[in-house]
PDB file of C-alpha atoms in Angstrom:
ATOM      1  CA  MET A   1     -32.936 -12.833 -15.353  1.00 47.00           C
ATOM      2  CA  ALA A   2     -29.584 -13.780 -16.840  1.00 47.00           C
ATOM      3  CA  SER A   3     -26.614 -11.851 -15.577  1.00 47.00           C
ATOM      4  CA  ALA A   4     -24.549  -9.842 -17.993  1.00 47.00           C
ATOM      5  CA  PRO A   5     -21.329 -11.506 -19.138  1.00 44.00           C
ATOM      6  CA  PRO A   6     -18.285 -10.336 -17.203  1.00 44.00           C
ATOM      7  CA  LYS A   7     -16.367  -7.465 -18.743  1.00 44.00           C
ATOM      8  CA  THR A   8     -12.994  -8.422 -20.097  1.00 39.00           C
ATOM      9  CA  GLU A   9     -10.029  -6.197 -20.681  1.00 41.00           C
ATOM     10  CA  PRO A  10      -8.817  -5.953 -24.280  1.00 39.00           C
ATOM     11  CA  SER A  11      -6.165  -8.556 -24.881  1.00 42.00           C
ATOM     12  CA  THR A  12      -2.612  -7.381 -25.291  1.00 47.00           C
ATOM     13  CA  PRO A  13      -0.205  -9.235 -27.520  1.00 50.00           C
ATOM     14  CA  PRO A  14       2.115 -11.533 -25.629  1.00 54.00           C
ATOM     15  CA  PRO A  15       5.656 -10.243 -25.147  1.00 66.00           C
ATOM     16  CA  LEU A  16       8.119 -11.253 -27.827  1.00 67.00           C
ATOM     17  CA  ARG A  17      10.591 -14.017 -27.172  1.00 81.00           C
ATOM     18  CA  ALA A  18      14.168 -12.803 -26.768  1.00 81.00           C
ATOM     19  CA  ASP A  19      15.210 -13.974 -30.258  1.00 84.00           C
ATOM     20  CA  ALA A  20      12.132 -12.402 -31.882  1.00 84.00           C
ATOM     21  CA  ARG A  21      12.777  -9.141 -30.018  1.00 87.00           C
ATOM     22  CA  ARG A  22      16.405  -9.134 -31.217  1.00 91.00           C
ATOM     23  CA  ASN A  23      15.270  -9.766 -34.804  1.00 91.00           C
ATOM     24  CA  ARG A  24      12.767  -6.906 -34.608  1.00 93.00           C
ATOM     25  CA  GLU A  25      15.323  -4.487 -33.153  1.00 93.00           C
ATOM     26  CA  LYS A  26      17.885  -5.453 -35.813  1.00 94.00           C
ATOM     27  CA  LEU A  27      15.323  -4.955 -38.593  1.00 94.00           C
ATOM     28  CA  VAL A  28      14.484  -1.463 -37.301  1.00 93.00           C
ATOM     29  CA  GLU A  29      18.168  -0.551 -36.972  1.00 92.00           C
ATOM     30  CA  VAL A  30      19.003  -1.770 -40.486  1.00 93.00           C
ATOM     31  CA  ALA A  31      15.901  -0.136 -41.968  1.00 91.00           C
ATOM     32  CA  ALA A  32      16.790   3.239 -40.396  1.00 88.00           C
ATOM     33  CA  ALA A  33      20.267   3.114 -41.955  1.00 88.00           C
ATOM     34  CA  ALA A  34      18.907   1.912 -45.313  1.00 88.00           C
ATOM     35  CA  PHE A  35      16.236   4.631 -45.485  1.00 85.00           C
ATOM     36  CA  ALA A  36      18.802   7.313 -44.640  1.00 80.00           C
ATOM     37  CA  GLU A  37      21.205   6.007 -47.311  1.00 81.00           C
ATOM     38  CA  ALA A  38      18.901   5.116 -50.171  1.00 80.00           C
ATOM     39  CA  GLY A  39      15.378   6.280 -49.357  1.00 79.00           C
ATOM     40  CA  VAL A  40      12.220   4.496 -48.380  1.00 77.00           C
ATOM     41  CA  GLU A  41      12.038   2.557 -51.649  1.00 81.00           C
ATOM     42  CA  THR A  42      14.935   0.419 -50.428  1.00 86.00           C
ATOM     43  CA  SER A  43      14.084  -3.223 -51.050  1.00 91.00           C
ATOM     44  CA  LEU A  44      12.508  -4.870 -48.009  1.00 93.00           C
ATOM     45  CA  GLU A  45      14.219  -8.085 -49.076  1.00 94.00           C
ATOM     46  CA  ASP A  46      17.556  -6.259 -48.863  1.00 95.00           C
ATOM     47  CA  ILE A  47      16.702  -4.935 -45.378  1.00 94.00           C
ATOM     48  CA  ALA A  48      15.821  -8.460 -44.234  1.00 95.00           C
ATOM     49  CA  ARG A  49      19.032  -9.864 -45.735  1.00 95.00           C
ATOM     50  CA  ARG A  50      21.183  -7.177 -44.096  1.00 95.00           C
ATOM     51  CA  ALA A  51      19.457  -7.878 -40.770  1.00 95.00           C
ATOM     52  CA  GLY A  52      20.233 -11.585 -41.138  1.00 95.00           C
ATOM     53  CA  VAL A  53      16.614 -12.751 -41.283  1.00 94.00           C
ATOM     54  CA  GLY A  54      14.198 -13.988 -43.909  1.00 94.00           C
ATOM     55  CA  ILE A  55      11.604 -11.770 -45.585  1.00 95.00           C
ATOM     56  CA  GLY A  56       8.865 -13.729 -43.786  1.00 95.00           C
ATOM     57  CA  THR A  57      10.311 -12.602 -40.448  1.00 94.00           C
ATOM     58  CA  LEU A  58      10.239  -8.981 -41.604  1.00 95.00           C
ATOM     59  CA  TYR A  59       6.581  -9.255 -42.646  1.00 94.00           C
ATOM     60  CA  ARG A  60       5.606 -10.931 -39.374  1.00 93.00           C
ATOM     61  CA  HIS A  61       6.883  -7.895 -37.495  1.00 94.00           C
ATOM     62  CA  PHE A  62       5.954  -5.245 -40.095  1.00 94.00           C
ATOM     63  CA  PRO A  63       3.017  -6.216 -42.339  1.00 93.00           C
ATOM     64  CA  THR A  64       3.467  -3.131 -44.566  1.00 88.00           C
ATOM     65  CA  ARG A  65       6.274  -0.782 -45.564  1.00 87.00           C
ATOM     66  CA  GLU A  66       4.418   2.083 -43.838  1.00 85.00           C
ATOM     67  CA  HIS A  67       4.308   0.097 -40.586  1.00 89.00           C
ATOM     68  CA  LEU A  68       8.099  -0.310 -40.735  1.00 91.00           C
ATOM     69  CA  VAL A  69       8.524   3.378 -41.558  1.00 88.00           C
ATOM     70  CA  GLU A  70       6.355   4.381 -38.591  1.00 88.00           C
ATOM     71  CA  VAL A  71       8.399   2.263 -36.189  1.00 90.00           C
ATOM     72  CA  VAL A  72      11.676   3.615 -37.589  1.00 90.00           C
ATOM     73  CA  TYR A  73      10.366   7.191 -37.304  1.00 88.00           C
ATOM     74  CA  ARG A  74       9.367   6.638 -33.659  1.00 89.00           C
ATOM     75  CA  ARG A  75      12.771   5.109 -32.952  1.00 89.00           C
ATOM     76  CA  GLU A  76      14.559   8.127 -34.417  1.00 88.00           C
ATOM     77  CA  LEU A  77      12.460  10.491 -32.301  1.00 89.00           C
ATOM     78  CA  GLU A  78      13.013   8.493 -29.131  1.00 90.00           C
ATOM     79  CA  SER A  79      16.771   8.280 -29.800  1.00 91.00           C
ATOM     80  CA  LEU A  80      16.957  12.039 -30.266  1.00 91.00           C
ATOM     81  CA  ALA A  81      15.059  12.662 -27.014  1.00 92.00           C
ATOM     82  CA  ALA A  82      17.252  10.174 -25.123  1.00 94.00           C
ATOM     83  CA  ALA A  83      20.396  11.788 -26.553  1.00 95.00           C
ATOM     84  CA  ALA A  84      19.307  15.188 -25.212  1.00 95.00           C
ATOM     85  CA  LYS A  85      19.114  13.791 -21.672  1.00 95.00           C
ATOM     86  CA  GLU A  86      22.397  11.893 -21.940  1.00 96.00           C
ATOM     87  CA  LEU A  87      24.306  14.847 -23.383  1.00 96.00           C
ATOM     88  CA  ALA A  88      22.870  17.249 -20.787  1.00 96.00           C
ATOM     89  CA  ALA A  89      24.122  14.952 -18.044  1.00 96.00           C
ATOM     90  CA  SER A  90      27.617  14.463 -19.449  1.00 96.00           C
ATOM     91  CA  ASP A  91      28.700  17.644 -21.286  1.00 95.00           C
ATOM     92  CA  ALA A  92      28.873  21.398 -20.835  1.00 95.00           C
ATOM     93  CA  PRO A  93      25.521  22.937 -21.882  1.00 95.00           C
ATOM     94  CA  ASP A  94      26.805  24.505 -25.125  1.00 95.00           C
ATOM     95  CA  VAL A  95      28.645  21.303 -26.108  1.00 96.00           C
ATOM     96  CA  ALA A  96      25.528  19.241 -25.331  1.00 97.00           C
ATOM     97  CA  LEU A  97      23.405  21.535 -27.499  1.00 96.00           C
ATOM     98  CA  GLU A  98      25.835  21.419 -30.422  1.00 95.00           C
ATOM     99  CA  GLU A  99      26.221  17.630 -30.298  1.00 96.00           C
ATOM    100  CA  TRP A 100      22.447  17.218 -30.101  1.00 96.00           C
ATOM    101  CA  MET A 101      22.054  19.398 -33.196  1.00 94.00           C
ATOM    102  CA  ARG A 102      24.561  17.194 -35.032  1.00 93.00           C
ATOM    103  CA  ARG A 103      22.449  14.178 -34.090  1.00 91.00           C
ATOM    104  CA  PHE A 104      19.445  16.093 -35.402  1.00 90.00           C
ATOM    105  CA  VAL A 105      21.207  15.966 -38.803  1.00 87.00           C
ATOM    106  CA  ASP A 106      21.101  12.146 -38.586  1.00 83.00           C
ATOM    107  CA  TYR A 107      17.384  12.351 -37.757  1.00 84.00           C
ATOM    108  CA  ILE A 108      16.814  14.595 -40.786  1.00 83.00           C
ATOM    109  CA  ALA A 109      18.740  12.172 -43.006  1.00 80.00           C
ATOM    110  CA  ALA A 110      16.467   9.316 -41.929  1.00 79.00           C
ATOM    111  CA  LYS A 111      13.351  11.488 -42.283  1.00 80.00           C
ATOM    112  CA  ARG A 112      14.320  12.582 -45.799  1.00 78.00           C
ATOM    113  CA  GLY A 113      14.730   8.962 -46.774  1.00 77.00           C
ATOM    114  CA  MET A 114      11.222   8.181 -45.506  1.00 79.00           C
ATOM    115  CA  ALA A 115       9.525  11.300 -46.890  1.00 75.00           C
ATOM    116  CA  THR A 116       7.106   9.567 -49.283  1.00 73.00           C
ATOM    117  CA  SER A 117       5.848   7.070 -46.716  1.00 76.00           C
ATOM    118  CA  LEU A 118       5.722   9.715 -43.987  1.00 78.00           C
ATOM    119  CA  LYS A 119       3.348  11.748 -46.181  1.00 75.00           C
ATOM    120  CA  ILE A 120       1.074   8.711 -46.442  1.00 73.00           C
ATOM    121  CA  LEU A 121       1.271   8.214 -42.680  1.00 74.00           C
ATOM    122  CA  MET A 122       0.479  11.865 -42.033  1.00 74.00           C
ATOM    123  CA  ASP A 123      -2.949  11.370 -43.612  1.00 72.00           C
ATOM    124  CA  SER A 124      -3.751   8.348 -41.453  1.00 70.00           C
ATOM    125  CA  ASN A 125      -1.915   9.098 -38.205  1.00 70.00           C
ATOM    126  CA  ALA A 126      -1.667  12.846 -37.604  1.00 65.00           C
ATOM    127  CA  SER A 127      -1.217  12.251 -33.861  1.00 78.00           C
ATOM    128  CA  LEU A 128       2.143  10.588 -34.566  1.00 77.00           C
ATOM    129  CA  PHE A 129       3.506  13.845 -35.968  1.00 77.00           C
ATOM    130  CA  ALA A 130       1.983  15.994 -33.236  1.00 81.00           C
ATOM    131  CA  GLU A 131       3.625  13.700 -30.689  1.00 83.00           C
ATOM    132  CA  GLY A 132       6.918  13.857 -32.594  1.00 84.00           C
ATOM    133  CA  SER A 133       6.843  17.636 -32.696  1.00 85.00           C
ATOM    134  CA  GLY A 134       6.311  17.748 -28.944  1.00 89.00           C
ATOM    135  CA  ILE A 135       9.209  15.364 -28.314  1.00 89.00           C
ATOM    136  CA  LEU A 136      11.596  17.435 -30.428  1.00 89.00           C
ATOM    137  CA  ARG A 137      10.449  20.715 -28.926  1.00 92.00           C
ATOM    138  CA  GLY A 138      10.876  19.416 -25.376  1.00 93.00           C
ATOM    139  CA  ALA A 139      14.392  18.100 -26.026  1.00 94.00           C
ATOM    140  CA  ALA A 140      15.541  21.287 -27.753  1.00 94.00           C
ATOM    141  CA  GLU A 141      13.943  23.537 -25.148  1.00 95.00           C
ATOM    142  CA  ASN A 142      15.685  21.830 -22.230  1.00 95.00           C
ATOM    143  CA  LEU A 143      19.108  22.036 -23.872  1.00 96.00           C
ATOM    144  CA  LEU A 144      18.627  25.619 -25.037  1.00 95.00           C
ATOM    145  CA  ARG A 145      17.384  26.805 -21.649  1.00 95.00           C
ATOM    146  CA  ALA A 146      20.289  25.187 -19.768  1.00 95.00           C
ATOM    147  CA  ALA A 147      22.873  26.738 -22.091  1.00 96.00           C
ATOM    148  CA  ALA A 148      21.246  30.194 -21.911  1.00 95.00           C
ATOM    149  CA  GLU A 149      20.748  30.164 -18.132  1.00 94.00           C
ATOM    150  CA  GLN A 150      24.411  29.342 -17.588  1.00 93.00           C
ATOM    151  CA  GLY A 151      25.545  32.062 -19.989  1.00 94.00           C
ATOM    152  CA  PHE A 152      26.982  29.801 -22.691  1.00 95.00           C
ATOM    153  CA  ILE A 153      24.646  31.064 -25.407  1.00 95.00           C
ATOM    154  CA  ARG A 154      22.527  34.124 -26.126  1.00 93.00           C
ATOM    155  CA  SER A 155      19.295  34.366 -24.170  1.00 92.00           C
ATOM    156  CA  ASP A 156      17.230  36.003 -26.951  1.00 93.00           C
ATOM    157  CA  ILE A 157      16.807  32.814 -29.007  1.00 91.00           C
ATOM    158  CA  ASP A 158      13.806  30.614 -28.315  1.00 92.00           C
ATOM    159  CA  THR A 159      13.035  27.008 -29.183  1.00 93.00           C
ATOM    160  CA  THR A 160      10.984  27.936 -32.245  1.00 93.00           C
ATOM    161  CA  ASP A 161      13.917  29.944 -33.644  1.00 92.00           C
ATOM    162  CA  LEU A 162      16.272  27.022 -33.122  1.00 92.00           C
ATOM    163  CA  LEU A 163      13.951  24.416 -34.654  1.00 91.00           C
ATOM    164  CA  HIS A 164      13.290  26.625 -37.690  1.00 90.00           C
ATOM    165  CA  ALA A 165      17.024  27.017 -38.205  1.00 90.00           C
ATOM    166  CA  LEU A 166      17.565  23.266 -37.877  1.00 88.00           C
ATOM    167  CA  SER A 167      14.625  22.416 -40.126  1.00 84.00           C
ATOM    168  CA  SER A 168      16.097  24.544 -42.902  1.00 84.00           C
ATOM    169  CA  ILE A 169      18.770  21.846 -43.254  1.00 82.00           C
ATOM    170  CA  TYR A 170      15.988  19.566 -44.512  1.00 76.00           C
ATOM    171  CA  SER A 171      15.636  21.758 -47.603  1.00 77.00           C
ATOM    172  CA  LEU A 172      19.280  21.446 -48.653  1.00 77.00           C
ATOM    173  CA  PRO A 173      19.576  19.627 -51.991  1.00 76.00           C
ATOM    174  CA  ALA A 174      20.435  15.947 -51.686  1.00 73.00           C
ATOM    175  CA  SER A 175      24.055  15.450 -52.697  1.00 76.00           C
ATOM    176  CA  ALA A 176      27.156  13.512 -51.721  1.00 75.00           C
ATOM    177  CA  GLU A 177      28.220  16.408 -49.516  1.00 84.00           C
ATOM    178  CA  TRP A 178      24.832  16.983 -47.873  1.00 83.00           C
ATOM    179  CA  ARG A 179      25.919  15.705 -44.456  1.00 84.00           C
ATOM    180  CA  ASP A 180      29.205  17.672 -44.459  1.00 88.00           C
ATOM    181  CA  ARG A 181      27.378  20.837 -45.494  1.00 89.00           C
ATOM    182  CA  SER A 182      24.749  20.262 -42.791  1.00 90.00           C
ATOM    183  CA  ASN A 183      27.394  19.883 -40.101  1.00 89.00           C
ATOM    184  CA  ARG A 184      29.127  23.065 -41.283  1.00 92.00           C
ATOM    185  CA  LEU A 185      25.806  24.862 -40.893  1.00 92.00           C
ATOM    186  CA  ILE A 186      25.493  23.508 -37.341  1.00 94.00           C
ATOM    187  CA  GLY A 187      28.939  24.989 -36.606  1.00 93.00           C
ATOM    188  CA  LEU A 188      27.852  28.310 -38.073  1.00 93.00           C
ATOM    189  CA  LEU A 189      24.654  28.266 -36.023  1.00 92.00           C
ATOM    190  CA  MET A 190      26.581  27.560 -32.820  1.00 94.00           C
ATOM    191  CA  ASP A 191      29.025  30.390 -33.584  1.00 93.00           C
ATOM    192  CA  GLY A 192      26.020  32.714 -33.734  1.00 92.00           C
ATOM    193  CA  LEU A 193      24.540  31.355 -30.519  1.00 94.00           C
ATOM    194  CA  ARG A 194      27.605  31.301 -28.288  1.00 93.00           C
ATOM    195  CA  THR A 195      28.482  34.192 -26.043  1.00 86.00           C
ATOM    196  CA  GLN A 196      32.079  35.253 -25.412  1.00 67.00           C
ATOM    197  CA  LYS A 197      32.971  33.805 -22.012  1.00 55.00           C
TER     198      LYS A 197
END
């Protein structure tokens, strides 16, 4: 009786060479800025040109626009989560919270620029958005708890309250002053959160 063929682990793609990794990172960085500035319909050729690579290089890393959008969205989430940890380690809790909320404005700017493609992705990859929601909630919760426990902000505000307040910025009309208005709202929100010490 013939023995069964040995089981093999699924193959993983080989790691990228250093130059290919740099090209990929530059493409994601440029795409994030382009989507935030001009929306997801930004020309992929323009993104490749601004990243200093050819369009073929872009398509090797990101076969579709939605693939690029997904990677940019993940990068924005991961940057926001990393910023929460860095700010908590370096600043007073209320300052860390306020600065993180200002970085949340940058995240919203990128997300607004990708809105159309994110809707397409939502239909095919709902777990991406569930994961993203968890990342944001965890980052906000840690900062909010630290500031409340040390008496820098009110203790009757929870993470859901804060994220609803921040998400309302998303609904502001797009205009030349959108970012300035958003940052003024962050200041107003912090004024309402802070206690008199």
